[in-house]
Amino acid sequence: MSKKVLIGTKKPFAPEARDATLSLLKEAGYEALLLEGYEDPAELLAAVKEVNALIVRSDKITDEVMAAAPELKIVVRAGAGFDNVDCEAATNRGIVVMNTPGQNSNAVAELAIGMMIMAARGKYDGKSGTELRGKTLGLQAFGNVARRVAEIAINGFNMKVIAYDPFIPEEKIREAGVTPVRTLEELYQESDYLSLHIPATEETKGSVDYDLMSLMKKNAVLINTARAEVIDEDGLVKIYEEHPHFKYVSDVAPLNKDVLVVCDGDRCFFTPKKMGAQTAEANLNAGVAAARQIIGFFEDGDRKYQVN
Ligand code: 3PG
């Protein structure tokens, strides 16, 4: 009997990406199932019952979901961050978890740059704004998205780019035309624009706190296309109130909706939905990569992108 693969995405892929992913699986002899745009997590629980593999986005894959899927062998997060998947529970159940690194990074990078321009131009309200050229952009972490942001900022805007990433050798950062800095404090002090590219982990949650943000320059802009969890939201509100020029632009809604009450002026912007990776190209890249990884796993035991 052919293996069943479910694309279970609350936030749907672009239709062409979804269809290409389904076709690839079918052509490889798999039964390809689809549950998209679901509202109630119970729908996902019902849909995973007989599946052997699951392709998801930011969908919460809890132990409960995995328990409802006794035949499940692999979950592929079509994207980079896999904080939505309970990896420990997956390991305990012998389920492989993978992500598709790099497949949606250009889309997120372009949005980060777009939001920087919007912040620089004061949301197009008629007042004089500023330009990106010649400004210093700080990147917190230097993974796939940050690399692409750096490339666009250097080649397109002649920005000076600095980065802090203790997990990447300094020479690798330099090779990209970016200046590594040794401390987070330095990164926050030096940046006119500071773009976050850290994952949400136990170590990073709430780590962008009041003390760090208060080191930022008077007119600095903080850009968050990473995760809401990394921000200390009480600290954010305090900085926003204390520093009349500080700007925050984010592709992720705050966890505490009260933040929106304070941060509602022209110095703050939240995309209404998480839009960084929401392009046809990124959906296609990530969906097709996820399907290929599932096929590779079942056919050849390929575990290259396993994260648990
Ligand atoms: C990621 O981690 O890949 C991005 O945050 C995109 O998430 P999404 O697939 O839910 O849009």
PDB file of C-alpha atoms and ligand atoms in Angstrom:
ATOM      1  CA  MET A   1       0.000   0.000   0.000  1.00  0.00           C
ATOM      2  CA  SER A   2       1.302   3.437  -0.857  1.00  0.00           C
ATOM      3  CA  LYS A   3       2.429   5.726   1.936  1.00  0.00           C
ATOM      4  CA  LYS A   4       0.226   8.634   2.934  1.00  0.00           C
ATOM      5  CA  VAL A   5       1.641  12.142   3.152  1.00  0.00           C
ATOM      6  CA  LEU A   6      -0.473  14.989   4.518  1.00  0.00           C
ATOM      7  CA  ILE A   7       0.153  18.653   3.785  1.00  0.00           C
ATOM      8  CA  GLY A   8      -1.370  20.126   6.948  1.00  0.00           C
ATOM      9  CA  THR A   9      -1.077  23.886   6.771  1.00  0.00           C
ATOM     10  CA  LYS A  10      -3.243  26.285   8.702  1.00  0.00           C
ATOM     11  CA  LYS A  11      -1.716  29.074   6.640  1.00  0.00           C
ATOM     12  CA  PRO A  12      -2.001  27.703   3.087  1.00  0.00           C
ATOM     13  CA  PHE A  13       0.801  27.622   0.546  1.00  0.00           C
ATOM     14  CA  ALA A  14       0.270  29.577  -2.671  1.00  0.00           C
ATOM     15  CA  PRO A  15      -1.919  27.360  -4.923  1.00  0.00           C
ATOM     16  CA  GLU A  16       0.893  26.694  -7.415  1.00  0.00           C
ATOM     17  CA  ALA A  17       3.239  25.652  -4.594  1.00  0.00           C
ATOM     18  CA  ARG A  18       0.611  23.393  -3.048  1.00  0.00           C
ATOM     19  CA  ASP A  19      -0.177  21.770  -6.407  1.00  0.00           C
ATOM     20  CA  ALA A  20       3.491  21.235  -7.271  1.00  0.00           C
ATOM     21  CA  THR A  21       4.107  19.616  -3.883  1.00  0.00           C
ATOM     22  CA  LEU A  22       1.071  17.340  -4.217  1.00  0.00           C
ATOM     23  CA  SER A  23       2.056  16.366  -7.792  1.00  0.00           C
ATOM     24  CA  LEU A  24       5.620  15.544  -6.816  1.00  0.00           C
ATOM     25  CA  LEU A  25       4.402  13.195  -4.100  1.00  0.00           C
ATOM     26  CA  LYS A  26       1.834  11.542  -6.357  1.00  0.00           C
ATOM     27  CA  GLU A  27       4.358  11.049  -9.158  1.00  0.00           C
ATOM     28  CA  ALA A  28       6.639   9.330  -6.658  1.00  0.00           C
ATOM     29  CA  GLY A  29       3.829   6.892  -5.841  1.00  0.00           C
ATOM     30  CA  TYR A  30       2.614   8.428  -2.572  1.00  0.00           C
ATOM     31  CA  GLU A  31      -0.938   9.182  -1.575  1.00  0.00           C
ATOM     32  CA  ALA A  32      -0.916  12.952  -1.124  1.00  0.00           C
ATOM     33  CA  LEU A  33      -3.542  14.423   1.208  1.00  0.00           C
ATOM     34  CA  LEU A  34      -4.363  18.036   1.953  1.00  0.00           C
ATOM     35  CA  LEU A  35      -5.734  19.904   4.937  1.00  0.00           C
ATOM     36  CA  GLU A  36      -5.248  23.636   4.590  1.00  0.00           C
ATOM     37  CA  GLY A  37      -6.696  26.710   6.246  1.00  0.00           C
ATOM     38  CA  TYR A  38      -8.104  24.709   9.154  1.00  0.00           C
ATOM     39  CA  GLU A  39      -9.367  26.686  12.156  1.00  0.00           C
ATOM     40  CA  ASP A  40      -9.797  24.006  14.781  1.00  0.00           C
ATOM     41  CA  PRO A  41      -6.756  21.886  15.833  1.00  0.00           C
ATOM     42  CA  ALA A  42      -9.197  18.960  16.099  1.00  0.00           C
ATOM     43  CA  GLU A  43      -9.319  18.961  12.290  1.00  0.00           C
ATOM     44  CA  LEU A  44      -5.593  18.294  12.205  1.00  0.00           C
ATOM     45  CA  LEU A  45      -5.936  15.538  14.813  1.00  0.00           C
ATOM     46  CA  ALA A  46      -8.535  13.822  12.634  1.00  0.00           C
ATOM     47  CA  ALA A  47      -6.539  14.281   9.433  1.00  0.00           C
ATOM     48  CA  VAL A  48      -3.289  12.726  10.702  1.00  0.00           C
ATOM     49  CA  LYS A  49      -4.888   9.427  11.761  1.00  0.00           C
ATOM     50  CA  GLU A  50      -3.427   7.222   9.029  1.00  0.00           C
ATOM     51  CA  VAL A  51      -0.599   9.334   7.673  1.00  0.00           C
ATOM     52  CA  ASN A  52       3.037   8.236   7.458  1.00  0.00           C
ATOM     53  CA  ALA A  53       4.438  11.702   6.821  1.00  0.00           C
ATOM     54  CA  LEU A  54       3.413  15.245   7.520  1.00  0.00           C
ATOM     55  CA  ILE A  55       4.358  18.553   5.871  1.00  0.00           C
ATOM     56  CA  VAL A  56       3.581  21.593   8.027  1.00  0.00           C
ATOM     57  CA  ARG A  57       4.439  25.266   8.423  1.00  0.00           C
ATOM     58  CA  SER A  58       4.026  27.008  11.809  1.00  0.00           C
ATOM     59  CA  ASP A  59       1.345  24.482  12.747  1.00  0.00           C
ATOM     60  CA  LYS A  60       1.669  23.268  16.336  1.00  0.00           C
ATOM     61  CA  ILE A  61       2.783  19.661  16.224  1.00  0.00           C
ATOM     62  CA  THR A  62       2.345  18.596  19.823  1.00  0.00           C
ATOM     63  CA  ASP A  63       2.614  15.188  21.426  1.00  0.00           C
ATOM     64  CA  GLU A  64      -1.165  15.016  21.136  1.00  0.00           C
ATOM     65  CA  VAL A  65      -0.976  15.395  17.356  1.00  0.00           C
ATOM     66  CA  MET A  66       1.694  12.708  17.144  1.00  0.00           C
ATOM     67  CA  ALA A  67      -0.297  10.412  19.432  1.00  0.00           C
ATOM     68  CA  ALA A  68      -3.212  10.744  17.028  1.00  0.00           C
ATOM     69  CA  ALA A  69      -0.960   9.547  14.187  1.00  0.00           C
ATOM     70  CA  PRO A  70       0.279   6.045  15.088  1.00  0.00           C
ATOM     71  CA  GLU A  71       1.746   5.495  11.603  1.00  0.00           C
ATOM     72  CA  LEU A  72       3.655   8.787  11.523  1.00  0.00           C
ATOM     73  CA  LYS A  73       7.384   8.406  10.755  1.00  0.00           C
ATOM     74  CA  ILE A  74       8.440  11.890   9.683  1.00  0.00           C
ATOM     75  CA  VAL A  75       7.371  15.516  10.115  1.00  0.00           C
ATOM     76  CA  VAL A  76       8.885  18.095   7.784  1.00  0.00           C
ATOM     77  CA  ARG A  77       8.505  21.724   8.749  1.00  0.00           C
ATOM     78  CA  ALA A  78       8.442  23.502   5.382  1.00  0.00           C
ATOM     79  CA  GLY A  79      10.484  26.416   6.652  1.00  0.00           C
ATOM     80  CA  ALA A  80      13.363  27.216   8.953  1.00  0.00           C
ATOM     81  CA  GLY A  81      12.185  27.562  12.574  1.00  0.00           C
ATOM     82  CA  PHE A  82      10.928  24.315  14.104  1.00  0.00           C
ATOM     83  CA  ASP A  83       9.936  25.653  17.529  1.00  0.00           C
ATOM     84  CA  ASN A  84       6.347  24.689  16.650  1.00  0.00           C
ATOM     85  CA  VAL A  85       7.222  20.988  16.695  1.00  0.00           C
ATOM     86  CA  ASP A  86       7.676  19.175  20.001  1.00  0.00           C
ATOM     87  CA  CYS A  87      10.974  17.575  18.993  1.00  0.00           C
ATOM     88  CA  GLU A  88      11.449  15.766  22.291  1.00  0.00           C
ATOM     89  CA  ALA A  89       8.058  14.095  21.992  1.00  0.00           C
ATOM     90  CA  ALA A  90       8.869  13.187  18.381  1.00  0.00           C
ATOM     91  CA  THR A  91      12.158  11.590  19.432  1.00  0.00           C
ATOM     92  CA  ASN A  92      10.399   9.627  22.153  1.00  0.00           C
ATOM     93  CA  ARG A  93       7.980   8.320  19.566  1.00  0.00           C
ATOM     94  CA  GLY A  94      10.741   7.532  17.047  1.00  0.00           C
ATOM     95  CA  ILE A  95       9.505  10.212  14.654  1.00  0.00           C
ATOM     96  CA  VAL A  96      12.042  12.094  12.555  1.00  0.00           C
ATOM     97  CA  VAL A  97      11.675  15.893  12.384  1.00  0.00           C
ATOM     98  CA  MET A  98      13.247  17.909   9.575  1.00  0.00           C
ATOM     99  CA  ASN A  99      13.164  21.513   8.407  1.00  0.00           C
ATOM    100  CA  THR A 100      13.952  22.924   4.956  1.00  0.00           C
ATOM    101  CA  PRO A 101      16.714  25.440   5.724  1.00  0.00           C
ATOM    102  CA  GLY A 102      17.280  28.278   3.278  1.00  0.00           C
ATOM    103  CA  GLN A 103      14.204  27.599   1.152  1.00  0.00           C
ATOM    104  CA  ASN A 104      12.243  30.644   2.262  1.00  0.00           C
ATOM    105  CA  SER A 105      15.078  32.931   3.321  1.00  0.00           C
ATOM    106  CA  ASN A 106      14.974  35.328   0.386  1.00  0.00           C
ATOM    107  CA  ALA A 107      11.289  36.045   1.035  1.00  0.00           C
ATOM    108  CA  VAL A 108      11.906  36.826   4.716  1.00  0.00           C
ATOM    109  CA  ALA A 109      14.980  38.910   3.877  1.00  0.00           C
ATOM    110  CA  GLU A 110      13.073  40.990   1.336  1.00  0.00           C
ATOM    111  CA  LEU A 111      10.343  41.690   3.874  1.00  0.00           C
ATOM    112  CA  ALA A 112      12.895  42.707   6.516  1.00  0.00           C
ATOM    113  CA  ILE A 113      14.376  45.210   4.038  1.00  0.00           C
ATOM    114  CA  GLY A 114      10.887  46.376   3.026  1.00  0.00           C
ATOM    115  CA  MET A 115       9.969  47.075   6.629  1.00  0.00           C
ATOM    116  CA  MET A 116      13.252  48.953   7.117  1.00  0.00           C
ATOM    117  CA  ILE A 117      12.381  51.221   4.215  1.00  0.00           C
ATOM    118  CA  MET A 118       8.900  51.763   5.606  1.00  0.00           C
ATOM    119  CA  ALA A 119      10.332  52.706   9.013  1.00  0.00           C
ATOM    120  CA  ALA A 120      12.881  55.035   7.378  1.00  0.00           C
ATOM    121  CA  ARG A 121      10.135  56.822   5.448  1.00  0.00           C
ATOM    122  CA  GLY A 122       7.853  57.297   8.449  1.00  0.00           C
ATOM    123  CA  LYS A 123       5.100  55.109   7.023  1.00  0.00           C
ATOM    124  CA  TYR A 124       4.760  57.490   4.062  1.00  0.00           C
ATOM    125  CA  ASP A 125       3.017  60.141   6.152  1.00  0.00           C
ATOM    126  CA  GLY A 126       4.334  63.199   4.303  1.00  0.00           C
ATOM    127  CA  LYS A 127       7.140  64.079   6.757  1.00  0.00           C
ATOM    128  CA  SER A 128      10.789  63.870   5.646  1.00  0.00           C
ATOM    129  CA  GLY A 129      12.203  60.454   6.278  1.00  0.00           C
ATOM    130  CA  THR A 130      15.760  59.157   6.058  1.00  0.00           C
ATOM    131  CA  GLU A 131      17.684  56.867   3.700  1.00  0.00           C
ATOM    132  CA  LEU A 132      19.283  53.498   4.290  1.00  0.00           C
ATOM    133  CA  ARG A 133      22.449  54.335   2.365  1.00  0.00           C
ATOM    134  CA  GLY A 134      25.472  54.664   4.609  1.00  0.00           C
ATOM    135  CA  LYS A 135      23.652  53.512   7.748  1.00  0.00           C
ATOM    136  CA  THR A 136      24.792  50.645   9.924  1.00  0.00           C
ATOM    137  CA  LEU A 137      22.709  47.501   9.918  1.00  0.00           C
ATOM    138  CA  GLY A 138      23.268  45.055  12.757  1.00  0.00           C
ATOM    139  CA  LEU A 139      22.304  41.409  12.363  1.00  0.00           C
ATOM    140  CA  GLN A 140      21.700  39.331  15.445  1.00  0.00           C
ATOM    141  CA  ALA A 141      22.668  35.834  14.247  1.00  0.00           C
ATOM    142  CA  PHE A 142      24.031  35.121  10.798  1.00  0.00           C
ATOM    143  CA  GLY A 143      22.003  32.279   9.308  1.00  0.00           C
ATOM    144  CA  ASN A 144      20.420  32.028   5.869  1.00  0.00           C
ATOM    145  CA  VAL A 145      17.993  34.952   6.233  1.00  0.00           C
ATOM    146  CA  ALA A 146      20.593  37.268   7.769  1.00  0.00           C
ATOM    147  CA  ARG A 147      23.076  36.452   4.993  1.00  0.00           C
ATOM    148  CA  ARG A 148      20.550  37.429   2.357  1.00  0.00           C
ATOM    149  CA  VAL A 149      19.597  40.613   4.244  1.00  0.00           C
ATOM    150  CA  ALA A 150      23.309  41.493   4.349  1.00  0.00           C
ATOM    151  CA  GLU A 151      23.719  40.879   0.623  1.00  0.00           C
ATOM    152  CA  ILE A 152      20.802  43.151  -0.272  1.00  0.00           C
ATOM    153  CA  ALA A 153      21.820  45.830   2.242  1.00  0.00           C
ATOM    154  CA  ILE A 154      25.435  45.953   1.039  1.00  0.00           C
ATOM    155  CA  ASN A 155      24.893  45.645  -2.706  1.00  0.00           C
ATOM    156  CA  GLY A 156      21.612  47.499  -2.975  1.00  0.00           C
ATOM    157  CA  PHE A 157      21.884  50.175  -0.310  1.00  0.00           C
ATOM    158  CA  ASN A 158      25.603  50.590   0.452  1.00  0.00           C
ATOM    159  CA  MET A 159      24.901  49.970   4.108  1.00  0.00           C
ATOM    160  CA  LYS A 160      27.609  49.000   6.555  1.00  0.00           C
ATOM    161  CA  VAL A 161      26.653  45.612   7.961  1.00  0.00           C
ATOM    162  CA  ILE A 162      27.816  44.173  11.267  1.00  0.00           C
ATOM    163  CA  ALA A 163      26.792  40.863  12.823  1.00  0.00           C
ATOM    164  CA  TYR A 164      26.917  39.008  16.086  1.00  0.00           C
ATOM    165  CA  ASP A 165      26.835  35.217  15.959  1.00  0.00           C
ATOM    166  CA  PRO A 166      28.932  33.265  18.445  1.00  0.00           C
ATOM    167  CA  PHE A 167      28.216  30.024  16.544  1.00  0.00           C
ATOM    168  CA  ILE A 168      29.697  31.126  13.212  1.00  0.00           C
ATOM    169  CA  PRO A 169      33.453  31.610  12.703  1.00  0.00           C
ATOM    170  CA  GLU A 170      34.369  35.272  12.242  1.00  0.00           C
ATOM    171  CA  GLU A 171      36.055  34.591   8.888  1.00  0.00           C
ATOM    172  CA  LYS A 172      32.773  33.208   7.486  1.00  0.00           C
ATOM    173  CA  ILE A 173      31.055  36.461   8.449  1.00  0.00           C
ATOM    174  CA  ARG A 174      33.884  38.530   6.943  1.00  0.00           C
ATOM    175  CA  GLU A 175      33.725  36.539   3.688  1.00  0.00           C
ATOM    176  CA  ALA A 176      30.185  37.906   3.242  1.00  0.00           C
ATOM    177  CA  GLY A 177      31.474  41.491   3.475  1.00  0.00           C
ATOM    178  CA  VAL A 178      30.093  41.813   7.005  1.00  0.00           C
ATOM    179  CA  THR A 179      32.021  42.937  10.082  1.00  0.00           C
ATOM    180  CA  PRO A 180      31.701  40.562  13.032  1.00  0.00           C
ATOM    181  CA  VAL A 181      31.298  42.116  16.466  1.00  0.00           C
ATOM    182  CA  ARG A 182      32.312  40.316  19.632  1.00  0.00           C
ATOM    183  CA  THR A 183      29.462  41.234  21.945  1.00  0.00           C
ATOM    184  CA  LEU A 184      25.737  41.720  21.726  1.00  0.00           C
ATOM    185  CA  GLU A 185      26.139  45.021  23.535  1.00  0.00           C
ATOM    186  CA  GLU A 186      28.390  46.291  20.736  1.00  0.00           C
ATOM    187  CA  LEU A 187      25.847  45.185  18.139  1.00  0.00           C
ATOM    188  CA  TYR A 188      23.035  47.069  19.868  1.00  0.00           C
ATOM    189  CA  GLN A 189      25.171  50.194  20.432  1.00  0.00           C
ATOM    190  CA  GLU A 190      26.477  50.455  16.872  1.00  0.00           C
ATOM    191  CA  SER A 191      23.357  49.713  14.806  1.00  0.00           C
ATOM    192  CA  ASP A 192      21.033  52.232  13.182  1.00  0.00           C
ATOM    193  CA  TYR A 193      18.895  49.261  12.125  1.00  0.00           C
ATOM    194  CA  LEU A 194      18.991  46.038  14.077  1.00  0.00           C
ATOM    195  CA  SER A 195      17.458  42.943  12.511  1.00  0.00           C
ATOM    196  CA  LEU A 196      16.774  39.840  14.613  1.00  0.00           C
ATOM    197  CA  HIS A 197      17.487  36.418  13.129  1.00  0.00           C
ATOM    198  CA  ILE A 198      17.660  34.219  16.194  1.00  0.00           C
ATOM    199  CA  PRO A 199      15.430  31.169  16.653  1.00  0.00           C
ATOM    200  CA  ALA A 200      13.077  30.863  19.624  1.00  0.00           C
ATOM    201  CA  THR A 201      14.828  28.550  22.076  1.00  0.00           C
ATOM    202  CA  GLU A 202      14.931  28.320  25.867  1.00  0.00           C
ATOM    203  CA  GLU A 203      18.069  30.506  25.753  1.00  0.00           C
ATOM    204  CA  THR A 204      16.726  33.188  23.422  1.00  0.00           C
ATOM    205  CA  LYS A 205      13.159  33.579  24.712  1.00  0.00           C
ATOM    206  CA  GLY A 206      12.764  37.057  26.234  1.00  0.00           C
ATOM    207  CA  SER A 207      16.471  37.718  25.635  1.00  0.00           C
ATOM    208  CA  VAL A 208      15.942  40.955  23.673  1.00  0.00           C
ATOM    209  CA  ASP A 209      15.290  42.794  26.887  1.00  0.00           C
ATOM    210  CA  TYR A 210      15.109  46.304  28.262  1.00  0.00           C
ATOM    211  CA  ASP A 211      18.849  46.490  29.023  1.00  0.00           C
ATOM    212  CA  LEU A 212      19.829  45.519  25.493  1.00  0.00           C
ATOM    213  CA  MET A 213      17.261  47.717  23.763  1.00  0.00           C
ATOM    214  CA  SER A 214      18.247  50.686  25.916  1.00  0.00           C
ATOM    215  CA  LEU A 215      21.740  50.523  24.375  1.00  0.00           C
ATOM    216  CA  MET A 216      20.334  51.369  20.955  1.00  0.00           C
ATOM    217  CA  LYS A 217      20.929  54.725  19.277  1.00  0.00           C
ATOM    218  CA  LYS A 218      18.376  57.487  19.607  1.00  0.00           C
ATOM    219  CA  ASN A 219      16.780  56.942  16.173  1.00  0.00           C
ATOM    220  CA  ALA A 220      17.395  53.217  15.913  1.00  0.00           C
ATOM    221  CA  VAL A 221      14.941  50.793  14.360  1.00  0.00           C
ATOM    222  CA  LEU A 222      14.481  47.238  15.639  1.00  0.00           C
ATOM    223  CA  ILE A 223      13.250  44.759  13.023  1.00  0.00           C
ATOM    224  CA  ASN A 224      11.783  41.442  14.092  1.00  0.00           C
ATOM    225  CA  THR A 225      11.088  38.851  11.413  1.00  0.00           C
ATOM    226  CA  ALA A 226      12.198  36.106  13.793  1.00  0.00           C
ATOM    227  CA  ARG A 227       9.831  35.190  16.616  1.00  0.00           C
ATOM    228  CA  ALA A 228       7.691  37.165  19.088  1.00  0.00           C
ATOM    229  CA  GLU A 229       9.014  34.962  21.897  1.00  0.00           C
ATOM    230  CA  VAL A 230      12.536  36.405  21.708  1.00  0.00           C
ATOM    231  CA  ILE A 231      11.310  39.852  22.787  1.00  0.00           C
ATOM    232  CA  ASP A 232      10.843  40.848  26.413  1.00  0.00           C
ATOM    233  CA  GLU A 233       7.564  42.629  25.700  1.00  0.00           C
ATOM    234  CA  ASP A 234       7.442  44.552  28.993  1.00  0.00           C
ATOM    235  CA  GLY A 235      10.903  45.849  28.141  1.00  0.00           C
ATOM    236  CA  LEU A 236       9.738  46.767  24.641  1.00  0.00           C
ATOM    237  CA  VAL A 237       6.813  48.788  25.979  1.00  0.00           C
ATOM    238  CA  LYS A 238       9.087  50.577  28.458  1.00  0.00           C
ATOM    239  CA  ILE A 239      11.644  51.462  25.777  1.00  0.00           C
ATOM    240  CA  TYR A 240       8.885  52.640  23.469  1.00  0.00           C
ATOM    241  CA  GLU A 241       7.540  54.958  26.143  1.00  0.00           C
ATOM    242  CA  GLU A 242      10.941  56.224  27.297  1.00  0.00           C
ATOM    243  CA  HIS A 243      12.592  56.732  23.898  1.00  0.00           C
ATOM    244  CA  PRO A 244      10.445  58.980  21.695  1.00  0.00           C
ATOM    245  CA  HIS A 245      12.372  58.104  18.521  1.00  0.00           C
ATOM    246  CA  PHE A 246      12.772  54.335  18.918  1.00  0.00           C
ATOM    247  CA  LYS A 247      10.976  52.336  16.203  1.00  0.00           C
ATOM    248  CA  TYR A 248       9.919  48.693  16.151  1.00  0.00           C
ATOM    249  CA  VAL A 249       8.730  46.876  13.030  1.00  0.00           C
ATOM    250  CA  SER A 250       7.696  43.283  13.266  1.00  0.00           C
ATOM    251  CA  ASP A 251       6.422  40.452  11.134  1.00  0.00           C
ATOM    252  CA  VAL A 252       5.131  38.706  14.217  1.00  0.00           C
ATOM    253  CA  ALA A 253       2.259  39.881  16.400  1.00  0.00           C
ATOM    254  CA  PRO A 254       3.111  40.437  20.054  1.00  0.00           C
ATOM    255  CA  LEU A 255       2.230  37.610  22.433  1.00  0.00           C
ATOM    256  CA  ASN A 256       0.675  40.084  24.834  1.00  0.00           C
ATOM    257  CA  LYS A 257      -1.903  42.064  22.889  1.00  0.00           C
ATOM    258  CA  ASP A 258      -1.617  44.943  25.412  1.00  0.00           C
ATOM    259  CA  VAL A 259       1.648  45.809  23.633  1.00  0.00           C
ATOM    260  CA  LEU A 260      -0.484  47.048  20.753  1.00  0.00           C
ATOM    261  CA  VAL A 261      -2.192  49.574  23.028  1.00  0.00           C
ATOM    262  CA  VAL A 262       1.099  51.372  23.710  1.00  0.00           C
ATOM    263  CA  CYS A 263       2.940  50.594  20.497  1.00  0.00           C
ATOM    264  CA  ASP A 264       0.245  51.871  18.169  1.00  0.00           C
ATOM    265  CA  GLY A 265       1.762  55.056  16.812  1.00  0.00           C
ATOM    266  CA  ASP A 266       3.781  55.717  13.681  1.00  0.00           C
ATOM    267  CA  ARG A 267       6.903  54.320  15.349  1.00  0.00           C
ATOM    268  CA  CYS A 268       5.567  50.797  15.472  1.00  0.00           C
ATOM    269  CA  PHE A 269       4.300  48.353  12.881  1.00  0.00           C
ATOM    270  CA  PHE A 270       3.113  44.754  13.017  1.00  0.00           C
ATOM    271  CA  THR A 271       2.118  42.895   9.858  1.00  0.00           C
ATOM    272  CA  PRO A 272      -1.519  41.785  10.295  1.00  0.00           C
ATOM    273  CA  LYS A 273      -0.448  38.184   9.507  1.00  0.00           C
ATOM    274  CA  LYS A 274       3.007  36.590   9.594  1.00  0.00           C
ATOM    275  CA  MET A 275       4.035  37.370   6.028  1.00  0.00           C
ATOM    276  CA  GLY A 276       7.824  36.920   5.812  1.00  0.00           C
ATOM    277  CA  ALA A 277       7.792  33.544   4.088  1.00  0.00           C
ATOM    278  CA  GLN A 278       4.462  34.078   2.374  1.00  0.00           C
ATOM    279  CA  THR A 279       5.498  34.338  -1.263  1.00  0.00           C
ATOM    280  CA  ALA A 280       4.729  31.968  -4.116  1.00  0.00           C
ATOM    281  CA  GLU A 281       8.449  31.373  -4.616  1.00  0.00           C
ATOM    282  CA  ALA A 282       9.201  30.603  -0.974  1.00  0.00           C
ATOM    283  CA  ASN A 283       6.143  28.337  -0.701  1.00  0.00           C
ATOM    284  CA  LEU A 284       7.204  26.482  -3.821  1.00  0.00           C
ATOM    285  CA  ASN A 285      10.803  26.092  -2.659  1.00  0.00           C
ATOM    286  CA  ALA A 286       9.854  24.950   0.835  1.00  0.00           C
ATOM    287  CA  GLY A 287       6.930  22.701  -0.176  1.00  0.00           C
ATOM    288  CA  VAL A 288       8.845  20.926  -2.928  1.00  0.00           C
ATOM    289  CA  ALA A 289      11.930  20.556  -0.714  1.00  0.00           C
ATOM    290  CA  ALA A 290       9.758  19.041   2.025  1.00  0.00           C
ATOM    291  CA  ALA A 291       8.250  16.548  -0.415  1.00  0.00           C
ATOM    292  CA  ARG A 292      11.708  15.632  -1.764  1.00  0.00           C
ATOM    293  CA  GLN A 293      13.038  15.146   1.757  1.00  0.00           C
ATOM    294  CA  ILE A 294      10.152  12.816   2.601  1.00  0.00           C
ATOM    295  CA  ILE A 295      10.716  10.792  -0.563  1.00  0.00           C
ATOM    296  CA  GLY A 296      14.470  10.669   0.151  1.00  0.00           C
ATOM    297  CA  PHE A 297      13.796   9.533   3.695  1.00  0.00           C
ATOM    298  CA  PHE A 298      11.474   6.686   2.744  1.00  0.00           C
ATOM    299  CA  GLU A 299      13.345   5.581  -0.374  1.00  0.00           C
ATOM    300  CA  ASP A 300      16.995   6.010   0.703  1.00  0.00           C
ATOM    301  CA  GLY A 301      16.944   6.610   4.458  1.00  0.00           C
ATOM    302  CA  ASP A 302      18.224  10.157   3.844  1.00  0.00           C
ATOM    303  CA  ARG A 303      18.169  12.131   7.109  1.00  0.00           C
ATOM    304  CA  LYS A 304      20.262  15.129   6.046  1.00  0.00           C
ATOM    305  CA  TYR A 305      17.956  17.785   7.453  1.00  0.00           C
ATOM    306  CA  GLN A 306      16.909  15.954  10.594  1.00  0.00           C
ATOM    307  CA  VAL A 307      16.766  18.319  13.593  1.00  0.00           C
ATOM    308  CA  ASN A 308      15.838  15.957  16.453  1.00  0.00           C
TER     309      ASN A 308
HETATM  310  C1  3PG B   1      10.164  29.999   9.188  1.00  0.00           C
HETATM  311  O1  3PG B   1      10.556  29.709  10.311  1.00  0.00           O
HETATM  312  O2  3PG B   1      10.461  29.329   8.176  1.00  0.00           O
HETATM  313  C2  3PG B   1       9.365  31.255   8.981  1.00  0.00           C
HETATM  314  O3  3PG B   1       9.085  31.862  10.196  1.00  0.00           O
HETATM  315  C3  3PG B   1       8.109  31.051   8.142  1.00  0.00           C
HETATM  316  O4  3PG B   1       7.035  30.516   8.844  1.00  0.00           O
HETATM  317  P1  3PG B   1       5.653  30.186   8.097  1.00  0.00           P
HETATM  318  O5  3PG B   1       5.887  29.019   7.203  1.00  0.00           O
HETATM  319  O6  3PG B   1       4.693  29.879   9.191  1.00  0.00           O
HETATM  320  O7  3PG B   1       5.254  31.393   7.321  1.00  0.00           O
END
